[in-house]
Amino acid sequence: EILSVTGVQTCALPISLLGVSAAIQALNPDVERINQVVTVYGTQFDIDLEIVNLSKFQAQRQPSIGAPGSLCPTCVSLVGDALDVLLGMIVNGFKGDCAELCGYLPSRTEAEACDLICVIAGIETFITLLTDADPDPIWICGEIDGICPFSDTAKGNITELTVNPAKGPQGTKFDVTAVFQILSTTGTGEFVLQFKPPQGDGKPFGTAILLVEKPPGIYGVRGAIDTSKPNMNEPWRPGNFQVLAALCEGTCGGKHKHEIGRASCRERV
């Protein structure tokens, strides 16, 4: 019984890149590691994503502490993880200051980061942003004193999305390679990889890589997904799966200002 990866990618653009997948593999292992294990809907799977700058053949470094955008990843992660807890307290009539609100978070590290970000915003603004009809971590952190920088001129394209092998039995480890080009420096955006099983066969899953002030260049993302551990959420039954990639300024699918669309690409899996 076969899990198949078929079809032709829909986003091949007229950029000459020879041996991109091999180039990624040959790079120095000192690359920016994004995630080793991603948990979605309670399912663990190996995706081991790395992002490298192919145009310079070196890793892109995160900004140094105190540089513009340096607090952005912390803010986005915090808001994404803590949003439900904070909203629960606000909806239940919370009255107090930043330290009191953030004190409800389960870990001291989260509470301290939350307090710092809340103080920058001011408690009233912080609550207003959290209770927005479409609370978006990147947008929220951009609205708080520009913690996450915005750009209305960011441009980029996805130039390659491949899956190897093209098909295989349950238990196969599929390697995913994506290449995207930044044409104009991003503010804060994301590169998204999503895996969509056939209808009725598990839930979609994936991950988003935060991109903060990425300069023009050609970047590669590589990952692997292991189908050897079927479970209730991802049974990995035979069929055609889809691998989707999107490159966005702001949050992909976001509805707020500065979120100016996306380049997308799809492989049938």
mmCIF file of C-alpha atoms in Angstrom:
data_model
loop_
_atom_site.group_PDB
_atom_site.id
_atom_site.type_symbol
_atom_site.label_atom_id
_atom_site.label_comp_id
_atom_site.label_asym_id
_atom_site.label_seq_id
_atom_site.Cartn_x
_atom_site.Cartn_y
_atom_site.Cartn_z
ATOM 1 C CA GLU A 1 0.000 0.000 0.000
ATOM 2 C CA ILE A 2 1.420 3.322 -1.099
ATOM 3 C CA LEU A 3 1.435 6.884 0.139
ATOM 4 C CA SER A 4 1.927 8.825 -3.057
ATOM 5 C CA VAL A 5 3.448 12.189 -3.783
ATOM 6 C CA THR A 6 2.358 13.019 -7.295
ATOM 7 C CA GLY A 7 1.612 15.938 -9.546
ATOM 8 C CA VAL A 8 3.587 18.916 -10.758
ATOM 9 C CA GLN A 9 4.460 21.881 -8.564
ATOM 10 C CA THR A 10 2.490 24.981 -9.529
ATOM 11 C CA CYS A 11 4.954 27.670 -8.516
ATOM 12 C CA ALA A 12 8.109 27.064 -10.543
ATOM 13 C CA LEU A 13 9.403 30.515 -11.433
ATOM 14 C CA PRO A 14 11.985 31.535 -14.066
ATOM 15 C CA ILE A 15 14.996 31.498 -11.731
ATOM 16 C CA SER A 16 17.919 29.258 -12.577
ATOM 17 C CA LEU A 17 18.944 27.195 -9.562
ATOM 18 C CA LEU A 18 21.042 24.139 -10.244
ATOM 19 C CA GLY A 19 21.218 21.420 -7.654
ATOM 20 C CA VAL A 20 19.376 23.363 -4.977
ATOM 21 C CA SER A 21 18.582 20.341 -2.850
ATOM 22 C CA ALA A 22 22.180 19.155 -3.048
ATOM 23 C CA ALA A 23 23.383 22.651 -2.197
ATOM 24 C CA ILE A 24 21.292 22.682 0.967
ATOM 25 C CA GLN A 25 22.628 19.307 2.040
ATOM 26 C CA ALA A 26 26.221 20.389 1.396
ATOM 27 C CA LEU A 27 26.065 23.521 3.530
ATOM 28 C CA ASN A 28 27.900 23.855 6.796
ATOM 29 C CA PRO A 29 25.734 22.277 9.540
ATOM 30 C CA ASP A 30 25.843 25.573 11.457
ATOM 31 C CA VAL A 31 22.475 26.722 10.152
ATOM 32 C CA GLU A 32 19.501 28.359 11.776
ATOM 33 C CA ARG A 33 17.523 25.440 13.196
ATOM 34 C CA ILE A 34 13.849 26.273 13.432
ATOM 35 C CA ASN A 35 12.158 23.204 14.891
ATOM 36 C CA GLN A 36 13.221 19.680 15.629
ATOM 37 C CA VAL A 37 9.843 18.325 16.683
ATOM 38 C CA VAL A 38 6.567 20.057 15.976
ATOM 39 C CA THR A 39 3.450 19.163 17.934
ATOM 40 C CA VAL A 40 0.111 19.815 16.246
ATOM 41 C CA TYR A 41 -3.222 18.527 17.555
ATOM 42 C CA GLY A 42 -1.307 16.367 19.985
ATOM 43 C CA THR A 43 0.587 14.605 17.198
ATOM 44 C CA GLN A 44 4.368 14.492 17.190
ATOM 45 C CA PHE A 45 6.174 14.103 13.931
ATOM 46 C CA ASP A 46 9.720 14.623 12.768
ATOM 47 C CA ILE A 47 10.095 17.714 10.636
ATOM 48 C CA ASP A 48 13.533 18.987 11.649
ATOM 49 C CA LEU A 49 13.367 22.256 9.716
ATOM 50 C CA GLU A 50 16.417 24.321 8.884
ATOM 51 C CA ILE A 51 16.679 27.575 6.967
ATOM 52 C CA VAL A 52 19.815 28.602 5.141
ATOM 53 C CA ASN A 53 20.793 31.520 2.933
ATOM 54 C CA LEU A 54 21.710 29.885 -0.357
ATOM 55 C CA SER A 55 22.791 33.105 -2.004
ATOM 56 C CA LYS A 56 25.544 33.621 0.573
ATOM 57 C CA PHE A 57 26.058 29.979 1.579
ATOM 58 C CA GLN A 58 25.936 30.859 5.243
ATOM 59 C CA ALA A 59 23.359 30.929 7.990
ATOM 60 C CA GLN A 60 21.236 33.988 8.614
ATOM 61 C CA ARG A 61 21.845 35.167 12.160
ATOM 62 C CA GLN A 62 19.131 36.529 14.399
ATOM 63 C CA PRO A 63 19.545 40.185 15.395
ATOM 64 C CA SER A 64 21.665 40.848 18.474
ATOM 65 C CA ILE A 65 19.918 41.687 21.721
ATOM 66 C CA GLY A 66 18.681 45.265 21.658
ATOM 67 C CA ALA A 67 18.695 45.502 17.855
ATOM 68 C CA PRO A 68 15.457 46.440 16.069
ATOM 69 C CA GLY A 69 13.258 43.351 15.900
ATOM 70 C CA SER A 70 15.321 41.418 18.456
ATOM 71 C CA LEU A 71 12.379 41.087 20.855
ATOM 72 C CA CYS A 72 9.985 40.090 18.066
ATOM 73 C CA PRO A 73 10.429 36.280 18.189
ATOM 74 C CA THR A 74 9.962 36.298 21.977
ATOM 75 C CA CYS A 75 6.840 38.432 21.701
ATOM 76 C CA VAL A 76 5.257 36.359 18.924
ATOM 77 C CA SER A 77 5.958 33.100 20.740
ATOM 78 C CA LEU A 78 4.627 34.458 24.016
ATOM 79 C CA VAL A 79 1.418 35.869 22.566
ATOM 80 C CA GLY A 80 0.769 32.675 20.630
ATOM 81 C CA ASP A 81 1.303 30.445 23.664
ATOM 82 C CA ALA A 82 -0.309 32.638 26.327
ATOM 83 C CA LEU A 83 -3.244 34.090 24.421
ATOM 84 C CA ASP A 84 -5.865 31.627 25.656
ATOM 85 C CA VAL A 85 -4.874 32.023 29.314
ATOM 86 C CA LEU A 86 -4.778 35.812 29.149
ATOM 87 C CA LEU A 87 -8.052 36.042 27.237
ATOM 88 C CA GLY A 88 -9.698 33.763 29.773
ATOM 89 C CA MET A 89 -8.758 36.101 32.602
ATOM 90 C CA ILE A 90 -9.823 39.221 30.674
ATOM 91 C CA VAL A 91 -13.197 37.732 29.678
ATOM 92 C CA ASN A 92 -13.797 36.822 33.328
ATOM 93 C CA GLY A 93 -13.528 40.481 34.294
ATOM 94 C CA PHE A 94 -9.855 40.916 35.142
ATOM 95 C CA LYS A 95 -8.946 44.239 36.774
ATOM 96 C CA GLY A 96 -5.351 44.972 37.601
ATOM 97 C CA ASP A 97 -1.920 45.788 36.253
ATOM 98 C CA CYS A 98 0.499 43.978 33.946
ATOM 99 C CA ALA A 99 2.205 42.015 36.698
ATOM 100 C CA GLU A 100 -1.118 40.721 37.997
ATOM 101 C CA LEU A 101 -2.403 39.700 34.552
ATOM 102 C CA CYS A 102 0.835 38.020 33.509
ATOM 103 C CA GLY A 103 1.103 36.338 36.891
ATOM 104 C CA TYR A 104 -1.613 33.918 35.796
ATOM 105 C CA LEU A 105 0.722 32.322 33.254
ATOM 106 C CA PRO A 106 2.042 28.915 34.328
ATOM 107 C CA SER A 107 5.782 29.586 34.115
ATOM 108 C CA ARG A 108 7.898 32.325 35.628
ATOM 109 C CA THR A 109 9.739 32.852 32.334
ATOM 110 C CA GLU A 110 6.475 33.430 30.469
ATOM 111 C CA ALA A 111 5.185 35.726 33.193
ATOM 112 C CA GLU A 112 8.341 37.868 33.133
ATOM 113 C CA ALA A 113 8.334 38.151 29.327
ATOM 114 C CA CYS A 114 4.631 38.940 29.351
ATOM 115 C CA ASP A 115 5.099 41.634 31.984
ATOM 116 C CA LEU A 116 7.893 43.258 29.963
ATOM 117 C CA ILE A 117 5.810 43.361 26.779
ATOM 118 C CA CYS A 118 2.669 44.468 28.622
ATOM 119 C CA VAL A 119 4.527 47.347 30.312
ATOM 120 C CA ILE A 120 5.830 48.516 26.931
ATOM 121 C CA ALA A 121 2.272 48.542 25.580
ATOM 122 C CA GLY A 122 0.489 49.729 28.706
ATOM 123 C CA ILE A 123 -2.152 47.529 30.308
ATOM 124 C CA GLU A 124 -5.129 49.110 28.518
ATOM 125 C CA THR A 125 -3.546 48.847 25.062
ATOM 126 C CA PHE A 126 -2.347 45.310 25.822
ATOM 127 C CA ILE A 127 -5.856 44.188 26.731
ATOM 128 C CA THR A 128 -7.356 45.939 23.691
ATOM 129 C CA LEU A 129 -4.955 44.146 21.349
ATOM 130 C CA LEU A 130 -5.508 40.743 22.976
ATOM 131 C CA THR A 131 -9.282 41.070 22.704
ATOM 132 C CA ASP A 132 -9.252 42.019 19.011
ATOM 133 C CA ALA A 133 -11.743 40.023 16.918
ATOM 134 C CA ASP A 134 -8.807 38.403 15.086
ATOM 135 C CA PRO A 135 -5.931 38.280 17.598
ATOM 136 C CA ASP A 136 -2.831 37.782 15.469
ATOM 137 C CA PRO A 137 0.500 37.450 17.357
ATOM 138 C CA ILE A 138 2.617 39.120 14.647
ATOM 139 C CA TRP A 139 0.185 42.024 14.290
ATOM 140 C CA ILE A 140 -0.162 42.405 18.073
ATOM 141 C CA CYS A 141 3.616 42.555 18.538
ATOM 142 C CA GLY A 142 3.923 45.052 15.697
ATOM 143 C CA GLU A 143 1.363 47.314 17.322
ATOM 144 C CA ILE A 144 3.278 47.294 20.624
ATOM 145 C CA ASP A 145 5.866 49.994 20.015
ATOM 146 C CA GLY A 146 7.001 48.286 16.809
ATOM 147 C CA ILE A 147 8.444 45.248 18.600
ATOM 148 C CA CYS A 148 7.899 43.410 15.318
ATOM 149 C CA PRO A 149 8.748 45.710 12.389
ATOM 150 C CA PHE A 150 6.310 46.048 9.485
ATOM 151 C CA SER A 151 7.068 46.533 5.811
ATOM 152 C CA ASP A 152 4.570 47.473 3.114
ATOM 153 C CA THR A 153 7.193 46.959 0.387
ATOM 154 C CA ALA A 154 8.332 43.403 1.169
ATOM 155 C CA LYS A 155 8.443 41.136 -1.874
ATOM 156 C CA GLY A 156 9.337 37.509 -2.370
ATOM 157 C CA ASN A 157 8.601 34.328 -4.289
ATOM 158 C CA ILE A 158 8.672 30.602 -3.656
ATOM 159 C CA THR A 159 10.813 29.110 -6.383
ATOM 160 C CA GLU A 160 10.881 25.419 -5.521
ATOM 161 C CA LEU A 161 8.916 22.878 -3.506
ATOM 162 C CA THR A 162 9.895 19.236 -3.808
ATOM 163 C CA VAL A 163 9.183 16.010 -1.939
ATOM 164 C CA ASN A 164 11.464 12.974 -2.116
ATOM 165 C CA PRO A 165 10.689 10.138 -2.646
ATOM 166 C CA ALA A 166 7.626 10.754 -4.781
ATOM 167 C CA LYS A 167 5.807 7.844 -3.170
ATOM 168 C CA GLY A 168 6.396 5.107 -0.672
ATOM 169 C CA PRO A 169 4.753 2.691 1.777
ATOM 170 C CA GLN A 170 3.675 3.615 5.257
ATOM 171 C CA GLY A 171 6.837 4.094 7.301
ATOM 172 C CA THR A 172 8.642 6.069 4.612
ATOM 173 C CA LYS A 173 10.523 9.209 5.613
ATOM 174 C CA PHE A 174 9.730 11.928 3.077
ATOM 175 C CA ASP A 175 12.245 14.734 2.613
ATOM 176 C CA VAL A 176 10.759 18.140 1.838
ATOM 177 C CA THR A 177 12.813 20.927 0.279
ATOM 178 C CA ALA A 178 11.577 24.453 -0.381
ATOM 179 C CA VAL A 179 13.428 27.431 -1.798
ATOM 180 C CA PHE A 180 12.212 31.009 -1.631
ATOM 181 C CA GLN A 181 13.637 34.313 -2.759
ATOM 182 C CA ILE A 182 13.347 37.568 -0.835
ATOM 183 C CA LEU A 183 13.377 40.441 -3.333
ATOM 184 C CA SER A 184 12.838 43.274 -0.846
ATOM 185 C CA THR A 185 13.614 43.066 2.886
ATOM 186 C CA THR A 186 10.760 41.746 4.990
ATOM 187 C CA GLY A 187 9.379 43.418 8.046
ATOM 188 C CA THR A 188 7.974 40.494 9.996
ATOM 189 C CA GLY A 189 6.482 37.607 8.096
ATOM 190 C CA GLU A 190 6.484 33.857 7.955
ATOM 191 C CA PHE A 191 7.181 30.872 5.778
ATOM 192 C CA VAL A 192 4.550 28.188 6.261
ATOM 193 C CA LEU A 193 4.694 24.488 5.440
ATOM 194 C CA GLN A 194 1.432 22.603 5.737
ATOM 195 C CA PHE A 195 0.674 18.939 5.150
ATOM 196 C CA LYS A 196 -2.895 18.089 4.219
ATOM 197 C CA PRO A 197 -4.014 14.440 4.277
ATOM 198 C CA PRO A 198 -6.834 13.084 2.116
ATOM 199 C CA GLN A 199 -10.305 14.000 3.334
ATOM 200 C CA GLY A 200 -11.269 11.869 6.305
ATOM 201 C CA ASP A 201 -7.704 10.689 6.932
ATOM 202 C CA GLY A 202 -6.359 12.682 9.835
ATOM 203 C CA LYS A 203 -5.999 16.413 10.363
ATOM 204 C CA PRO A 204 -3.871 18.994 8.545
ATOM 205 C CA PHE A 205 -0.641 19.822 10.328
ATOM 206 C CA GLY A 206 2.394 21.983 9.778
ATOM 207 C CA THR A 207 4.525 24.777 11.098
ATOM 208 C CA ALA A 208 5.378 28.420 10.475
ATOM 209 C CA ILE A 209 8.897 29.866 10.450
ATOM 210 C CA LEU A 210 9.074 33.463 11.657
ATOM 211 C CA LEU A 211 11.025 35.778 9.325
ATOM 212 C CA VAL A 212 12.194 39.033 10.919
ATOM 213 C CA GLU A 213 13.873 41.595 8.666
ATOM 214 C CA LYS A 214 15.199 38.985 6.252
ATOM 215 C CA PRO A 215 17.304 40.759 3.603
ATOM 216 C CA PRO A 216 17.150 40.028 -0.141
ATOM 217 C CA GLY A 217 18.570 36.623 -0.965
ATOM 218 C CA ILE A 218 17.692 33.045 -1.823
ATOM 219 C CA TYR A 219 16.802 30.862 1.147
ATOM 220 C CA GLY A 220 16.299 27.142 1.510
ATOM 221 C CA VAL A 221 14.132 25.250 3.968
ATOM 222 C CA ARG A 222 14.529 21.550 4.401
ATOM 223 C CA GLY A 223 12.502 19.181 6.483
ATOM 224 C CA ALA A 224 11.532 15.548 6.836
ATOM 225 C CA ILE A 225 8.318 13.866 7.816
ATOM 226 C CA ASP A 226 8.324 10.368 9.236
ATOM 227 C CA THR A 227 5.237 8.232 8.551
ATOM 228 C CA SER A 228 6.404 5.284 10.645
ATOM 229 C CA LYS A 229 4.350 6.249 13.708
ATOM 230 C CA PRO A 230 0.642 6.179 12.749
ATOM 231 C CA ASN A 231 -1.876 7.225 15.390
ATOM 232 C CA MET A 232 -5.500 8.348 15.653
ATOM 233 C CA ASN A 233 -4.763 11.858 14.403
ATOM 234 C CA GLU A 234 -2.422 10.795 11.595
ATOM 235 C CA PRO A 235 -3.084 7.179 10.567
ATOM 236 C CA TRP A 236 -0.995 7.549 7.382
ATOM 237 C CA ARG A 237 -3.292 5.404 5.295
ATOM 238 C CA PRO A 238 -2.538 5.102 1.556
ATOM 239 C CA GLY A 239 -3.671 8.017 -0.570
ATOM 240 C CA ASN A 240 -2.666 11.351 -2.035
ATOM 241 C CA PHE A 241 -1.458 13.980 0.426
ATOM 242 C CA GLN A 242 -0.763 17.646 -0.255
ATOM 243 C CA VAL A 243 2.244 19.678 0.790
ATOM 244 C CA LEU A 244 1.594 23.408 0.739
ATOM 245 C CA ALA A 245 4.011 26.273 1.257
ATOM 246 C CA ALA A 246 3.329 29.987 1.681
ATOM 247 C CA LEU A 247 5.573 33.023 2.073
ATOM 248 C CA CYS A 248 3.908 36.029 3.669
ATOM 249 C CA GLU A 249 4.533 39.482 5.087
ATOM 250 C CA GLY A 250 2.680 39.366 8.368
ATOM 251 C CA THR A 251 0.708 36.249 9.256
ATOM 252 C CA CYS A 252 -0.337 34.070 6.331
ATOM 253 C CA GLY A 253 -4.082 34.537 5.973
ATOM 254 C CA GLY A 254 -4.064 37.505 8.365
ATOM 255 C CA LYS A 255 -6.640 40.257 8.025
ATOM 256 C CA HIS A 256 -4.822 43.218 9.557
ATOM 257 C CA LYS A 257 -2.972 46.110 7.974
ATOM 258 C CA HIS A 258 0.540 45.452 6.642
ATOM 259 C CA GLU A 259 -0.391 41.841 5.854
ATOM 260 C CA ILE A 260 0.020 42.254 2.128
ATOM 261 C CA GLY A 261 -0.614 38.834 0.644
ATOM 262 C CA ARG A 262 1.518 35.821 -0.024
ATOM 263 C CA ALA A 263 3.367 33.722 -2.524
ATOM 264 C CA SER A 264 2.205 30.125 -2.410
ATOM 265 C CA CYS A 265 3.155 26.755 -3.805
ATOM 266 C CA ARG A 266 1.639 23.290 -3.672
ATOM 267 C CA GLU A 267 2.673 19.706 -4.271
ATOM 268 C CA ARG A 268 0.175 16.855 -4.398
ATOM 269 C CA VAL A 269 1.133 14.198 -1.883
#
